[in-house]
mmCIF file of C-alpha atoms in Angstrom:
data_model
loop_
_atom_site.group_PDB
_atom_site.id
_atom_site.type_symbol
_atom_site.label_atom_id
_atom_site.label_comp_id
_atom_site.label_asym_id
_atom_site.label_seq_id
_atom_site.Cartn_x
_atom_site.Cartn_y
_atom_site.Cartn_z
ATOM 1 C CA UNK A 9 0.030 -0.027 0.037
ATOM 2 C CA UNK A 10 1.456 3.352 -1.003
ATOM 3 C CA UNK A 11 1.342 6.357 1.452
ATOM 4 C CA UNK A 12 0.504 9.884 0.468
ATOM 5 C CA UNK A 13 3.347 12.355 0.590
ATOM 6 C CA UNK A 14 2.533 16.045 0.391
ATOM 7 C CA UNK A 15 5.345 18.060 -1.504
ATOM 8 C CA UNK A 16 4.085 21.655 -1.666
ATOM 9 C CA UNK A 17 1.147 23.670 -0.254
ATOM 10 C CA UNK A 18 -0.324 27.112 -1.131
ATOM 11 C CA UNK A 19 -3.608 28.943 -0.438
ATOM 12 C CA UNK A 20 -5.688 31.399 -2.590
ATOM 13 C CA UNK A 21 -9.234 31.997 -3.741
ATOM 14 C CA UNK A 22 -10.711 30.263 -0.724
ATOM 15 C CA UNK A 23 -8.745 27.065 -1.428
ATOM 16 C CA UNK A 24 -5.743 25.242 -0.044
ATOM 17 C CA UNK A 25 -3.856 23.587 -2.840
ATOM 18 C CA UNK A 26 -1.445 20.601 -1.845
ATOM 19 C CA UNK A 27 0.648 18.852 -4.357
ATOM 20 C CA UNK A 28 1.283 15.166 -3.495
ATOM 21 C CA UNK A 29 2.531 11.838 -4.688
ATOM 22 C CA UNK A 30 1.200 8.343 -4.111
ATOM 23 C CA UNK A 31 3.513 5.630 -5.292
ATOM 24 C CA UNK A 32 5.333 8.010 -7.353
ATOM 25 C CA UNK A 33 2.240 9.234 -9.201
ATOM 26 C CA UNK A 34 1.807 13.161 -8.820
ATOM 27 C CA UNK A 35 -1.459 14.590 -7.913
ATOM 28 C CA UNK A 36 -3.075 17.667 -6.430
ATOM 29 C CA UNK A 37 -5.738 18.029 -3.702
ATOM 30 C CA UNK A 38 -7.750 21.232 -3.241
ATOM 31 C CA UNK A 39 -9.514 21.759 0.054
ATOM 32 C CA UNK A 40 -11.495 24.491 1.736
ATOM 33 C CA UNK A 41 -9.343 27.185 3.331
ATOM 34 C CA UNK A 42 -11.592 27.601 6.357
ATOM 35 C CA UNK A 43 -12.026 24.798 8.879
ATOM 36 C CA UNK A 44 -10.987 21.119 8.885
ATOM 37 C CA UNK A 45 -14.438 19.699 8.989
ATOM 38 C CA UNK A 46 -14.803 16.296 7.307
ATOM 39 C CA UNK A 47 -16.206 16.731 3.798
ATOM 40 C CA UNK A 48 -16.983 14.805 0.632
ATOM 41 C CA UNK A 49 -14.311 14.024 -1.966
ATOM 42 C CA UNK A 50 -14.630 14.305 -5.743
ATOM 43 C CA UNK A 51 -11.963 12.686 -7.778
ATOM 44 C CA UNK A 52 -11.384 14.350 -11.134
ATOM 45 C CA UNK A 53 -9.864 13.240 -14.443
ATOM 46 C CA UNK A 54 -8.286 15.512 -16.914
ATOM 47 C CA UNK A 55 -8.606 15.507 -20.783
ATOM 48 C CA UNK A 56 -6.313 14.050 -23.286
ATOM 49 C CA UNK A 57 -3.056 16.206 -23.653
ATOM 50 C CA UNK A 58 -3.821 18.028 -20.473
ATOM 51 C CA UNK A 59 -2.586 17.661 -16.869
ATOM 52 C CA UNK A 60 -3.666 17.846 -13.269
ATOM 53 C CA UNK A 61 -3.413 21.665 -13.073
ATOM 54 C CA UNK A 62 -5.008 22.430 -16.387
ATOM 55 C CA UNK A 63 -7.285 25.534 -15.959
ATOM 56 C CA UNK A 64 -10.299 23.234 -16.429
ATOM 57 C CA UNK A 65 -9.237 21.111 -13.455
ATOM 58 C CA UNK A 66 -8.465 24.089 -11.186
ATOM 59 C CA UNK A 67 -11.733 25.813 -12.237
ATOM 60 C CA UNK A 68 -13.862 22.793 -11.512
ATOM 61 C CA UNK A 69 -12.094 22.296 -8.158
ATOM 62 C CA UNK A 70 -12.880 26.001 -7.351
ATOM 63 C CA UNK A 71 -16.554 25.346 -7.877
ATOM 64 C CA UNK A 72 -16.615 22.201 -5.771
ATOM 65 C CA UNK A 73 -14.470 23.564 -2.934
ATOM 66 C CA UNK A 74 -15.876 27.033 -2.505
ATOM 67 C CA UNK A 75 -19.348 26.272 -3.701
ATOM 68 C CA UNK A 76 -19.948 23.040 -1.727
ATOM 69 C CA UNK A 77 -17.107 22.691 0.710
ATOM 70 C CA UNK A 78 -15.927 19.527 -1.001
ATOM 71 C CA UNK A 79 -12.347 18.284 -1.544
ATOM 72 C CA UNK A 80 -11.199 17.722 -5.062
ATOM 73 C CA UNK A 81 -8.196 15.694 -6.252
ATOM 74 C CA UNK A 82 -6.778 14.747 -9.595
ATOM 75 C CA UNK A 83 -3.673 12.794 -10.652
ATOM 76 C CA UNK A 84 -1.664 13.060 -13.866
ATOM 77 C CA UNK A 85 -2.639 10.327 -16.268
ATOM 78 C CA UNK A 86 0.197 8.078 -17.543
ATOM 79 C CA UNK A 87 2.268 10.057 -20.086
ATOM 80 C CA UNK A 88 0.645 13.298 -19.072
ATOM 81 C CA UNK A 89 1.702 16.232 -16.907
ATOM 82 C CA UNK A 90 4.716 15.643 -14.827
ATOM 83 C CA UNK A 91 4.885 11.975 -15.866
ATOM 84 C CA UNK A 92 7.269 10.835 -18.673
ATOM 85 C CA UNK A 93 6.050 9.826 -22.049
ATOM 86 C CA UNK A 94 7.027 6.200 -23.039
ATOM 87 C CA UNK A 95 8.023 5.348 -26.570
ATOM 88 C CA UNK A 96 4.521 3.931 -27.011
ATOM 89 C CA UNK A 97 2.972 7.203 -25.867
ATOM 90 C CA UNK A 98 5.148 9.124 -28.484
ATOM 91 C CA UNK A 99 4.105 6.658 -31.319
ATOM 92 C CA UNK A 100 0.351 6.963 -30.541
ATOM 93 C CA UNK A 101 0.461 10.775 -30.281
ATOM 94 C CA UNK A 102 2.308 11.031 -33.490
ATOM 95 C CA UNK A 103 -0.289 8.795 -35.221
ATOM 96 C CA UNK A 104 -3.104 10.908 -33.801
ATOM 97 C CA UNK A 105 -1.536 14.044 -35.124
ATOM 98 C CA UNK A 106 -1.097 12.440 -38.510
ATOM 99 C CA UNK A 107 -4.708 11.440 -38.700
ATOM 100 C CA UNK A 108 -5.886 14.845 -37.613
ATOM 101 C CA UNK A 109 -3.749 16.568 -40.208
ATOM 102 C CA UNK A 110 -5.090 14.350 -42.863
ATOM 103 C CA UNK A 111 -8.768 14.839 -41.686
ATOM 104 C CA UNK A 112 -8.990 11.108 -40.851
ATOM 105 C CA UNK A 113 -11.153 9.617 -38.049
ATOM 106 C CA UNK A 114 -9.476 9.778 -34.676
ATOM 107 C CA UNK A 115 -11.463 6.980 -32.939
ATOM 108 C CA UNK A 116 -9.404 4.122 -34.245
ATOM 109 C CA UNK A 117 -6.309 5.618 -32.671
ATOM 110 C CA UNK A 118 -7.650 7.246 -29.508
ATOM 111 C CA UNK A 119 -9.898 4.415 -28.359
ATOM 112 C CA UNK A 120 -7.155 1.695 -27.857
ATOM 113 C CA UNK A 121 -4.658 4.211 -26.677
ATOM 114 C CA UNK A 122 -7.020 5.495 -24.022
ATOM 115 C CA UNK A 123 -7.955 1.927 -23.059
ATOM 116 C CA UNK A 124 -4.295 1.259 -22.358
ATOM 117 C CA UNK A 125 -3.996 4.499 -20.276
ATOM 118 C CA UNK A 126 -7.030 3.392 -18.306
ATOM 119 C CA UNK A 127 -5.489 -0.015 -17.525
ATOM 120 C CA UNK A 128 -2.661 1.761 -15.935
ATOM 121 C CA UNK A 129 -4.570 4.641 -14.282
ATOM 122 C CA UNK A 130 -7.507 2.680 -12.530
ATOM 123 C CA UNK A 131 -5.327 1.082 -9.976
ATOM 124 C CA UNK A 132 -3.439 4.440 -9.491
ATOM 125 C CA UNK A 133 -6.749 6.215 -8.848
ATOM 126 C CA UNK A 134 -7.858 3.487 -6.362
ATOM 127 C CA UNK A 135 -4.496 3.677 -4.511
ATOM 128 C CA UNK A 136 -4.848 7.494 -4.515
ATOM 129 C CA UNK A 137 -8.393 7.047 -3.012
ATOM 130 C CA UNK A 138 -7.123 4.721 -0.308
ATOM 131 C CA UNK A 139 -4.388 7.288 0.592
ATOM 132 C CA UNK A 140 -6.680 10.288 0.628
ATOM 133 C CA UNK A 141 -9.295 8.598 2.829
ATOM 134 C CA UNK A 142 -6.659 8.197 5.463
ATOM 135 C CA UNK A 143 -6.686 12.031 5.897
ATOM 136 C CA UNK A 144 -8.846 13.000 8.870
ATOM 137 C CA UNK A 145 -10.576 15.744 6.838
ATOM 138 C CA UNK A 146 -11.745 13.124 4.274
ATOM 139 C CA UNK A 147 -12.047 9.764 6.130
ATOM 140 C CA UNK A 148 -12.936 6.325 4.973
ATOM 141 C CA UNK A 149 -16.671 6.643 5.304
ATOM 142 C CA UNK A 150 -17.242 9.861 3.435
ATOM 143 C CA UNK A 151 -19.047 10.039 0.058
ATOM 144 C CA UNK A 152 -16.902 10.071 -3.056
ATOM 145 C CA UNK A 153 -17.745 11.294 -6.476
ATOM 146 C CA UNK A 154 -15.936 11.262 -9.954
ATOM 147 C CA UNK A 155 -15.902 13.697 -12.775
ATOM 148 C CA UNK A 156 -13.950 13.390 -16.055
ATOM 149 C CA UNK A 157 -14.525 14.435 -19.720
ATOM 150 C CA UNK A 158 -12.732 12.873 -22.803
ATOM 151 C CA UNK A 159 -9.809 10.960 -21.473
ATOM 152 C CA UNK A 160 -11.235 11.551 -17.971
ATOM 153 C CA UNK A 161 -14.299 9.409 -19.183
ATOM 154 C CA UNK A 162 -12.045 6.751 -20.789
ATOM 155 C CA UNK A 163 -10.428 6.292 -17.441
ATOM 156 C CA UNK A 164 -13.302 7.096 -15.219
ATOM 157 C CA UNK A 165 -15.906 4.599 -16.551
ATOM 158 C CA UNK A 166 -13.763 1.538 -15.733
ATOM 159 C CA UNK A 167 -12.780 3.172 -12.499
ATOM 160 C CA UNK A 168 -16.309 3.693 -11.314
ATOM 161 C CA UNK A 169 -17.346 0.198 -12.482
ATOM 162 C CA UNK A 170 -14.604 -1.231 -10.250
ATOM 163 C CA UNK A 171 -14.837 1.123 -7.340
ATOM 164 C CA UNK A 172 -17.807 0.832 -5.017
ATOM 165 C CA UNK A 173 -16.677 3.831 -2.959
ATOM 166 C CA UNK A 174 -17.624 6.109 -5.850
ATOM 167 C CA UNK A 175 -21.481 6.890 -5.560
ATOM 168 C CA UNK A 176 -21.992 9.453 -8.271
ATOM 169 C CA UNK A 177 -20.252 10.289 -11.576
ATOM 170 C CA UNK A 178 -20.120 12.794 -14.431
ATOM 171 C CA UNK A 179 -18.754 11.696 -17.785
ATOM 172 C CA UNK A 180 -18.870 12.856 -21.368
ATOM 173 C CA UNK A 181 -17.512 13.081 -24.923
ATOM 174 C CA UNK A 182 -15.921 9.695 -25.457
ATOM 175 C CA UNK A 183 -16.269 6.914 -27.913
ATOM 176 C CA UNK A 184 -18.183 3.833 -26.424
ATOM 177 C CA UNK A 185 -16.162 1.071 -28.117
ATOM 178 C CA UNK A 186 -13.871 0.041 -25.097
ATOM 179 C CA UNK A 187 -16.369 1.315 -22.416
ATOM 180 C CA UNK A 188 -19.688 -0.428 -23.003
ATOM 181 C CA UNK A 189 -18.984 -3.403 -20.827
ATOM 182 C CA UNK A 190 -17.876 -1.318 -17.874
ATOM 183 C CA UNK A 191 -20.696 1.133 -18.355
ATOM 184 C CA UNK A 192 -23.296 -1.695 -18.119
ATOM 185 C CA UNK A 193 -21.843 -2.368 -14.675
ATOM 186 C CA UNK A 194 -22.460 1.180 -13.376
ATOM 187 C CA UNK A 195 -25.615 1.706 -11.441
ATOM 188 C CA UNK A 196 -24.805 4.996 -9.535
ATOM 189 C CA UNK A 197 -26.362 8.251 -10.643
ATOM 190 C CA UNK A 198 -24.761 9.592 -13.794
ATOM 191 C CA UNK A 199 -24.659 12.928 -15.598
ATOM 192 C CA UNK A 200 -23.358 12.730 -19.161
ATOM 193 C CA UNK A 201 -22.459 15.548 -21.487
ATOM 194 C CA UNK A 202 -22.135 15.394 -25.359
ATOM 195 C CA UNK A 203 -21.746 17.872 -28.150
ATOM 196 C CA UNK A 204 -24.617 17.481 -30.689
ATOM 197 C CA UNK A 205 -22.377 18.652 -33.566
ATOM 198 C CA UNK A 206 -19.223 16.966 -32.426
ATOM 199 C CA UNK A 207 -16.909 16.467 -35.459
ATOM 200 C CA UNK A 208 -14.609 14.035 -33.562
ATOM 201 C CA UNK A 209 -17.000 11.682 -31.759
ATOM 202 C CA UNK A 210 -20.185 10.961 -33.885
ATOM 203 C CA UNK A 211 -23.487 11.766 -32.078
ATOM 204 C CA UNK A 212 -24.712 8.191 -32.197
ATOM 205 C CA UNK A 213 -21.436 7.027 -30.523
ATOM 206 C CA UNK A 214 -22.032 9.415 -27.524
ATOM 207 C CA UNK A 215 -25.597 8.342 -27.350
ATOM 208 C CA UNK A 216 -24.587 4.634 -27.286
ATOM 209 C CA UNK A 217 -22.320 5.120 -24.372
ATOM 210 C CA UNK A 218 -25.071 6.992 -22.489
ATOM 211 C CA UNK A 219 -27.495 4.237 -23.328
ATOM 212 C CA UNK A 220 -25.118 1.558 -21.942
ATOM 213 C CA UNK A 221 -25.098 2.885 -18.386
ATOM 214 C CA UNK A 222 -27.253 0.757 -16.071
ATOM 215 C CA UNK A 223 -28.116 3.567 -13.700
ATOM 216 C CA UNK A 224 -31.711 4.174 -12.849
ATOM 217 C CA UNK A 225 -30.874 7.790 -12.584
ATOM 218 C CA UNK A 226 -28.944 9.128 -15.505
ATOM 219 C CA UNK A 227 -29.194 12.432 -17.235
ATOM 220 C CA UNK A 228 -28.069 13.469 -20.723
ATOM 221 C CA UNK A 229 -26.860 17.025 -21.403
ATOM 222 C CA UNK A 230 -26.617 17.534 -25.159
ATOM 223 C CA UNK A 231 -25.518 21.002 -26.256
ATOM 224 C CA UNK A 232 -25.309 22.365 -29.857
ATOM 225 C CA UNK A 233 -21.761 22.904 -30.988
ATOM 226 C CA UNK A 234 -18.465 21.084 -31.903
ATOM 227 C CA UNK A 235 -16.080 19.235 -29.726
ATOM 228 C CA UNK A 236 -14.136 22.246 -28.404
ATOM 229 C CA UNK A 237 -17.354 24.344 -27.910
ATOM 230 C CA UNK A 238 -18.397 22.356 -24.769
ATOM 231 C CA UNK A 239 -20.003 25.018 -22.699
ATOM 232 C CA UNK A 240 -18.382 25.890 -19.366
ATOM 233 C CA UNK A 241 -21.686 26.074 -17.649
ATOM 234 C CA UNK A 242 -21.749 22.237 -17.653
ATOM 235 C CA UNK A 243 -19.179 22.449 -14.790
ATOM 236 C CA UNK A 244 -21.819 24.403 -12.827
ATOM 237 C CA UNK A 245 -24.346 21.731 -13.518
ATOM 238 C CA UNK A 246 -22.031 19.048 -12.403
ATOM 239 C CA UNK A 247 -21.306 20.963 -9.233
ATOM 240 C CA UNK A 248 -24.969 20.915 -8.466
ATOM 241 C CA UNK A 249 -25.296 17.107 -9.388
ATOM 242 C CA UNK A 250 -22.519 16.400 -6.722
ATOM 243 C CA UNK A 251 -24.281 18.670 -4.194
ATOM 244 C CA UNK A 252 -27.340 16.593 -4.582
ATOM 245 C CA UNK A 253 -25.780 13.188 -4.399
ATOM 246 C CA UNK A 254 -22.899 13.839 -1.823
ATOM 247 C CA UNK A 255 -24.879 15.893 0.494
ATOM 248 C CA UNK A 256 -23.875 19.525 0.556
ATOM 249 C CA UNK A 257 -25.669 22.700 -0.485
ATOM 250 C CA UNK A 258 -24.283 24.833 -3.225
ATOM 251 C CA UNK A 259 -23.356 28.438 -2.422
ATOM 252 C CA UNK A 260 -21.961 31.068 -4.623
ATOM 253 C CA UNK A 261 -18.204 30.605 -5.159
ATOM 254 C CA UNK A 262 -15.952 32.915 -3.255
#
């Protein structure tokens, strides 16, 4: 079992930010700046080509921490952020760039590559959750959520399927090919986002993944626009979703 090691700490905008490592995997934990009361934890997954402190991650954490009083944590996916790329990573990324430049479909490259990253990342997330739940301000009995779009969904769907401690999840914008089996094992409440005019992930592909979730409570958020036009107000919706299911009222972020 890997222990959590904090490496740096800072505070701003109502949040305490603590960098950590678990088994050599780098991550960051954001917590409320005021008080040490026990609070729910939301694990987050970043997008492909991004990293744990990408503005989308920091922004979402700010909503969860200052709006709900939650803790939020994310680790760098394999080959991302502060983690080195392998020769395999470099080959897959080069093939993806080549397909994009030629206007060819990305799914045949992204789906198997992300599936491989998920195989590596799921046990890392579970070890991170073990370590974070040893902190008194989180605890082993507190509710846990997960949110991740794109690569965060490719990792998050098998993670949530395997991890009974996660009781609510937000996903979106990913091909179903490698995920349908795991999605059929998920019964916790799910909120799912897709772009109706996504030029990368066909509409029917997104709908097929949404359909595969076995959850009795699942909500589809379909917005007009292309892949990169995903509206930021969906992050507000996800915050309200977690407030409902993890048990805290939403307040206006500081």
